[in-house]
Amino acid sequence: MIDEINTNNREDILRFCNIYVDLDFQVCDGKMLWVDRLGFDVRFRSPLNDVFEARIPFPREVTDEKGAKSSFNCMSQFAWEVEKNFHGADFEKVKQVKKMEHRGL
């Protein structure tokens, strides 16, 4: 699932970082690292080439891959609507972001 999302949904990963994570910059590049029943981990790059990691939670716990894909799709649609100002960002953004020492994604 992770490879599929990183290959086919790169734009969604960037949008997730920009919408769901409390950042003071626009993400330049990113990828999903891990998915479990509670959410997913992402690694992303800032315009200054710094690399960060964050965990983005699912709206609710999932029990299988189908549930994870469904949550991903719903979150993707909602993030797109927030980005296009169809919805306000009435959710709590992820505040815990870890700056990585190495520069590679």
Short mmCIF file of N, CA and C in Angstrom, two decimals:
data_model
loop_
_atom_site.label_atom_id
_atom_site.label_comp_id
_atom_site.label_asym_id
_atom_site.label_seq_id
_atom_site.Cartn_x
_atom_site.Cartn_y
_atom_site.Cartn_z
N MET A 1 0.82 -1.19 0.00
CA MET A 1 0.00 0.00 0.00
C MET A 1 0.87 1.27 0.00
N ILE A 2 1.93 1.26 0.78
CA ILE A 2 2.79 2.44 0.88
C ILE A 2 3.44 2.76 -0.46
N ASP A 3 3.98 1.74 -1.13
CA ASP A 3 4.60 1.96 -2.44
C ASP A 3 3.58 2.49 -3.44
N GLU A 4 2.38 1.92 -3.41
CA GLU A 4 1.31 2.36 -4.31
C GLU A 4 0.98 3.83 -4.09
N ILE A 5 0.84 4.24 -2.84
CA ILE A 5 0.51 5.63 -2.53
C ILE A 5 1.67 6.55 -2.91
N ASN A 6 2.90 6.16 -2.58
CA ASN A 6 4.05 7.00 -2.93
C ASN A 6 4.21 7.15 -4.43
N THR A 7 3.86 6.12 -5.18
CA THR A 7 3.98 6.16 -6.64
C THR A 7 2.83 6.92 -7.29
N ASN A 8 1.60 6.64 -6.84
CA ASN A 8 0.41 7.15 -7.54
C ASN A 8 -0.26 8.35 -6.88
N ASN A 9 0.12 8.67 -5.65
CA ASN A 9 -0.58 9.73 -4.91
C ASN A 9 0.38 10.73 -4.28
N ARG A 10 1.46 11.03 -4.95
CA ARG A 10 2.46 11.96 -4.41
C ARG A 10 1.83 13.31 -4.07
N GLU A 11 0.98 13.79 -4.95
CA GLU A 11 0.32 15.08 -4.73
C GLU A 11 -0.50 15.07 -3.43
N ASP A 12 -1.15 13.95 -3.15
CA ASP A 12 -1.92 13.83 -1.91
C ASP A 12 -1.01 13.88 -0.69
N ILE A 13 0.15 13.22 -0.75
CA ILE A 13 1.08 13.25 0.37
C ILE A 13 1.53 14.68 0.65
N LEU A 14 1.87 15.43 -0.39
CA LEU A 14 2.27 16.83 -0.20
C LEU A 14 1.12 17.63 0.39
N ARG A 15 -0.09 17.41 -0.11
CA ARG A 15 -1.26 18.13 0.40
C ARG A 15 -1.51 17.77 1.86
N PHE A 16 -1.38 16.48 2.22
CA PHE A 16 -1.56 16.07 3.62
C PHE A 16 -0.60 16.83 4.52
N CYS A 17 0.66 16.90 4.12
CA CYS A 17 1.65 17.60 4.94
C CYS A 17 1.30 19.08 5.07
N ASN A 18 0.91 19.70 3.97
CA ASN A 18 0.59 21.13 3.98
C ASN A 18 -0.71 21.45 4.71
N ILE A 19 -1.67 20.55 4.70
CA ILE A 19 -2.98 20.81 5.32
C ILE A 19 -3.05 20.29 6.75
N TYR A 20 -2.64 19.05 6.98
CA TYR A 20 -2.85 18.40 8.28
C TYR A 20 -1.73 18.65 9.29
N VAL A 21 -0.58 19.14 8.84
CA VAL A 21 0.55 19.40 9.75
C VAL A 21 0.72 20.90 9.89
N ASP A 22 0.92 21.36 11.12
CA ASP A 22 1.07 22.79 11.41
C ASP A 22 2.49 23.23 11.04
N LEU A 23 2.64 23.76 9.83
CA LEU A 23 3.95 24.17 9.31
C LEU A 23 3.93 25.64 8.92
N ASP A 24 5.10 26.26 8.89
CA ASP A 24 5.21 27.64 8.44
C ASP A 24 5.87 27.71 7.06
N PHE A 25 5.78 26.62 6.30
CA PHE A 25 6.30 26.56 4.94
C PHE A 25 5.47 25.58 4.13
N GLN A 26 5.59 25.65 2.81
CA GLN A 26 4.95 24.70 1.91
C GLN A 26 5.93 23.56 1.64
N VAL A 27 5.47 22.36 1.79
CA VAL A 27 6.29 21.18 1.57
C VAL A 27 6.67 21.06 0.10
N CYS A 28 7.95 20.76 -0.16
CA CYS A 28 8.46 20.64 -1.54
C CYS A 28 8.43 19.20 -2.05
N ASP A 29 8.65 18.25 -1.16
CA ASP A 29 8.67 16.84 -1.55
C ASP A 29 8.31 16.04 -0.31
N GLY A 30 7.79 14.85 -0.51
CA GLY A 30 7.42 14.02 0.63
C GLY A 30 7.08 12.61 0.23
N LYS A 31 7.03 11.74 1.24
CA LYS A 31 6.62 10.37 1.00
C LYS A 31 6.07 9.77 2.28
N MET A 32 5.25 8.75 2.11
CA MET A 32 4.70 8.00 3.23
C MET A 32 5.73 6.95 3.63
N LEU A 33 5.92 6.79 4.94
CA LEU A 33 6.88 5.82 5.45
C LEU A 33 6.23 4.57 6.02
N TRP A 34 5.08 4.76 6.70
CA TRP A 34 4.49 3.68 7.48
C TRP A 34 3.00 3.93 7.62
N VAL A 35 2.21 2.87 7.65
CA VAL A 35 0.77 2.96 7.89
C VAL A 35 0.42 1.91 8.92
N ASP A 36 -0.42 2.28 9.88
CA ASP A 36 -0.97 1.30 10.81
C ASP A 36 -2.43 1.66 11.09
N ARG A 37 -3.03 1.03 12.05
CA ARG A 37 -4.47 1.20 12.30
C ARG A 37 -4.85 2.60 12.78
N LEU A 38 -3.87 3.37 13.25
CA LEU A 38 -4.16 4.69 13.81
C LEU A 38 -3.78 5.86 12.90
N GLY A 39 -2.97 5.60 11.87
CA GLY A 39 -2.56 6.69 10.99
C GLY A 39 -1.33 6.33 10.19
N PHE A 40 -0.59 7.34 9.77
CA PHE A 40 0.58 7.10 8.93
C PHE A 40 1.68 8.11 9.22
N ASP A 41 2.91 7.68 8.96
CA ASP A 41 4.09 8.52 9.13
C ASP A 41 4.52 9.03 7.77
N VAL A 42 4.92 10.30 7.72
CA VAL A 42 5.40 10.91 6.48
C VAL A 42 6.75 11.57 6.73
N ARG A 43 7.55 11.62 5.68
CA ARG A 43 8.81 12.36 5.69
C ARG A 43 8.70 13.38 4.57
N PHE A 44 9.11 14.62 4.85
CA PHE A 44 8.95 15.66 3.85
C PHE A 44 10.08 16.67 3.92
N ARG A 45 10.22 17.41 2.82
CA ARG A 45 11.32 18.37 2.67
C ARG A 45 10.77 19.79 2.61
N SER A 46 11.46 20.71 3.29
CA SER A 46 11.10 22.13 3.27
C SER A 46 11.78 22.82 2.08
N PRO A 47 11.38 24.06 1.79
CA PRO A 47 12.05 24.83 0.72
C PRO A 47 13.54 25.05 0.99
N LEU A 48 13.95 24.99 2.26
CA LEU A 48 15.37 25.16 2.61
C LEU A 48 16.13 23.84 2.60
N ASN A 49 15.47 22.78 2.12
CA ASN A 49 16.05 21.44 2.00
C ASN A 49 16.17 20.72 3.33
N ASP A 50 15.55 21.22 4.39
CA ASP A 50 15.52 20.49 5.66
C ASP A 50 14.51 19.36 5.52
N VAL A 51 14.78 18.23 6.20
CA VAL A 51 13.91 17.06 6.14
C VAL A 51 13.26 16.87 7.50
N PHE A 52 11.95 16.60 7.49
CA PHE A 52 11.16 16.43 8.71
C PHE A 52 10.34 15.16 8.62
N GLU A 53 9.89 14.67 9.79
CA GLU A 53 8.94 13.57 9.85
C GLU A 53 7.79 13.98 10.76
N ALA A 54 6.61 13.46 10.44
CA ALA A 54 5.43 13.70 11.26
C ALA A 54 4.51 12.50 11.16
N ARG A 55 3.64 12.37 12.14
CA ARG A 55 2.63 11.31 12.13
C ARG A 55 1.27 11.97 11.97
N ILE A 56 0.53 11.52 10.97
CA ILE A 56 -0.80 12.07 10.69
C ILE A 56 -1.82 10.99 11.07
N PRO A 57 -2.70 11.29 12.03
CA PRO A 57 -3.66 10.27 12.47
C PRO A 57 -4.84 10.14 11.51
N PHE A 58 -5.40 8.94 11.43
CA PHE A 58 -6.66 8.74 10.74
C PHE A 58 -7.78 9.36 11.59
N PRO A 59 -8.90 9.73 10.98
CA PRO A 59 -10.02 10.27 11.76
C PRO A 59 -10.55 9.27 12.79
N ARG A 60 -10.42 7.97 12.45
CA ARG A 60 -10.83 6.91 13.38
C ARG A 60 -9.95 5.69 13.10
N GLU A 61 -9.88 4.81 14.06
CA GLU A 61 -9.07 3.61 13.92
C GLU A 61 -9.58 2.75 12.76
N VAL A 62 -8.66 2.16 12.00
CA VAL A 62 -9.03 1.26 10.91
C VAL A 62 -8.64 -0.16 11.31
N THR A 63 -9.29 -1.15 10.68
CA THR A 63 -9.04 -2.54 11.06
C THR A 63 -8.34 -3.35 9.98
N ASP A 64 -8.28 -2.81 8.76
CA ASP A 64 -7.65 -3.55 7.68
C ASP A 64 -7.19 -2.59 6.58
N GLU A 65 -6.57 -3.14 5.54
CA GLU A 65 -6.05 -2.32 4.45
C GLU A 65 -7.17 -1.56 3.73
N LYS A 66 -8.30 -2.20 3.57
CA LYS A 66 -9.44 -1.54 2.92
C LYS A 66 -9.87 -0.31 3.72
N GLY A 67 -9.91 -0.43 5.03
CA GLY A 67 -10.26 0.71 5.89
C GLY A 67 -9.22 1.81 5.82
N ALA A 68 -7.94 1.43 5.75
CA ALA A 68 -6.87 2.42 5.64
C ALA A 68 -6.99 3.18 4.32
N LYS A 69 -7.23 2.46 3.22
CA LYS A 69 -7.38 3.11 1.92
C LYS A 69 -8.60 4.02 1.90
N SER A 70 -9.68 3.58 2.51
CA SER A 70 -10.89 4.40 2.58
C SER A 70 -10.63 5.69 3.36
N SER A 71 -9.97 5.58 4.51
CA SER A 71 -9.63 6.76 5.30
C SER A 71 -8.70 7.69 4.53
N PHE A 72 -7.71 7.11 3.85
CA PHE A 72 -6.79 7.90 3.04
C PHE A 72 -7.56 8.68 1.98
N ASN A 73 -8.49 8.01 1.29
CA ASN A 73 -9.27 8.68 0.24
C ASN A 73 -10.15 9.79 0.81
N CYS A 74 -10.79 9.54 1.94
CA CYS A 74 -11.63 10.58 2.57
C CYS A 74 -10.78 11.77 3.01
N MET A 75 -9.63 11.49 3.61
CA MET A 75 -8.73 12.56 4.04
C MET A 75 -8.20 13.34 2.84
N SER A 76 -7.94 12.63 1.75
CA SER A 76 -7.46 13.27 0.53
C SER A 76 -8.49 14.25 -0.02
N GLN A 77 -9.74 13.80 -0.08
CA GLN A 77 -10.82 14.66 -0.59
C GLN A 77 -10.99 15.88 0.31
N PHE A 78 -11.00 15.66 1.63
CA PHE A 78 -11.19 16.77 2.56
C PHE A 78 -10.03 17.77 2.47
N ALA A 79 -8.79 17.26 2.39
CA ALA A 79 -7.63 18.15 2.28
C ALA A 79 -7.70 18.98 1.01
N TRP A 80 -8.14 18.37 -0.09
CA TRP A 80 -8.29 19.10 -1.35
C TRP A 80 -9.33 20.21 -1.19
N GLU A 81 -10.45 19.90 -0.52
CA GLU A 81 -11.50 20.90 -0.30
C GLU A 81 -11.01 22.03 0.59
N VAL A 82 -10.21 21.74 1.60
CA VAL A 82 -9.63 22.78 2.46
C VAL A 82 -8.67 23.63 1.64
N GLU A 83 -7.83 22.99 0.84
CA GLU A 83 -6.86 23.70 0.01
C GLU A 83 -7.56 24.67 -0.96
N LYS A 84 -8.70 24.25 -1.48
CA LYS A 84 -9.46 25.07 -2.45
C LYS A 84 -10.45 26.01 -1.77
N ASN A 85 -10.41 26.06 -0.42
CA ASN A 85 -11.28 26.93 0.39
C ASN A 85 -12.76 26.58 0.29
N PHE A 86 -13.07 25.32 0.01
CA PHE A 86 -14.46 24.86 0.06
C PHE A 86 -14.86 24.54 1.49
N HIS A 87 -13.87 24.26 2.35
CA HIS A 87 -14.09 23.96 3.77
C HIS A 87 -13.05 24.72 4.57
N GLY A 88 -13.43 25.08 5.79
CA GLY A 88 -12.45 25.64 6.72
C GLY A 88 -11.66 24.51 7.35
N ALA A 89 -10.51 24.83 7.87
CA ALA A 89 -9.66 23.83 8.53
C ALA A 89 -10.11 23.69 9.98
N ASP A 90 -11.29 23.10 10.18
CA ASP A 90 -11.87 22.96 11.52
C ASP A 90 -11.46 21.63 12.16
N PHE A 91 -10.17 21.41 12.24
CA PHE A 91 -9.60 20.21 12.85
C PHE A 91 -8.28 20.61 13.50
N GLU A 92 -7.82 19.78 14.40
CA GLU A 92 -6.55 20.06 15.06
C GLU A 92 -5.40 19.56 14.20
N LYS A 93 -4.50 20.48 13.86
CA LYS A 93 -3.34 20.11 13.04
C LYS A 93 -2.29 19.40 13.89
N VAL A 94 -1.52 18.54 13.24
CA VAL A 94 -0.41 17.86 13.89
C VAL A 94 0.64 18.90 14.23
N LYS A 95 1.05 18.94 15.50
CA LYS A 95 2.02 19.93 15.94
C LYS A 95 3.40 19.32 16.18
N GLN A 96 3.46 18.02 16.37
CA GLN A 96 4.73 17.36 16.65
C GLN A 96 5.42 16.98 15.34
N VAL A 97 6.49 17.70 15.03
CA VAL A 97 7.26 17.48 13.81
C VAL A 97 8.72 17.29 14.22
N LYS A 98 9.34 16.27 13.69
CA LYS A 98 10.73 15.96 14.04
C LYS A 98 11.64 16.32 12.88
N LYS A 99 12.63 17.17 13.15
CA LYS A 99 13.62 17.51 12.12
C LYS A 99 14.65 16.40 12.08
N MET A 100 14.93 15.91 10.87
CA MET A 100 15.86 14.81 10.68
C MET A 100 17.26 15.36 10.42
N GLU A 101 18.27 14.62 10.86
CA GLU A 101 19.66 15.03 10.67
C GLU A 101 20.12 14.84 9.23
N HIS A 102 19.69 13.73 8.62
CA HIS A 102 20.09 13.49 7.24
C HIS A 102 19.12 14.19 6.29
N ARG A 103 19.54 14.42 5.08
CA ARG A 103 18.77 15.21 4.12
C ARG A 103 17.98 14.36 3.13
N GLY A 104 18.12 13.06 3.17
CA GLY A 104 17.46 12.20 2.18
C GLY A 104 16.03 11.86 2.56
N LEU A 105 15.20 11.72 1.53
CA LEU A 105 13.84 11.27 1.76
C LEU A 105 13.85 9.76 1.74
#
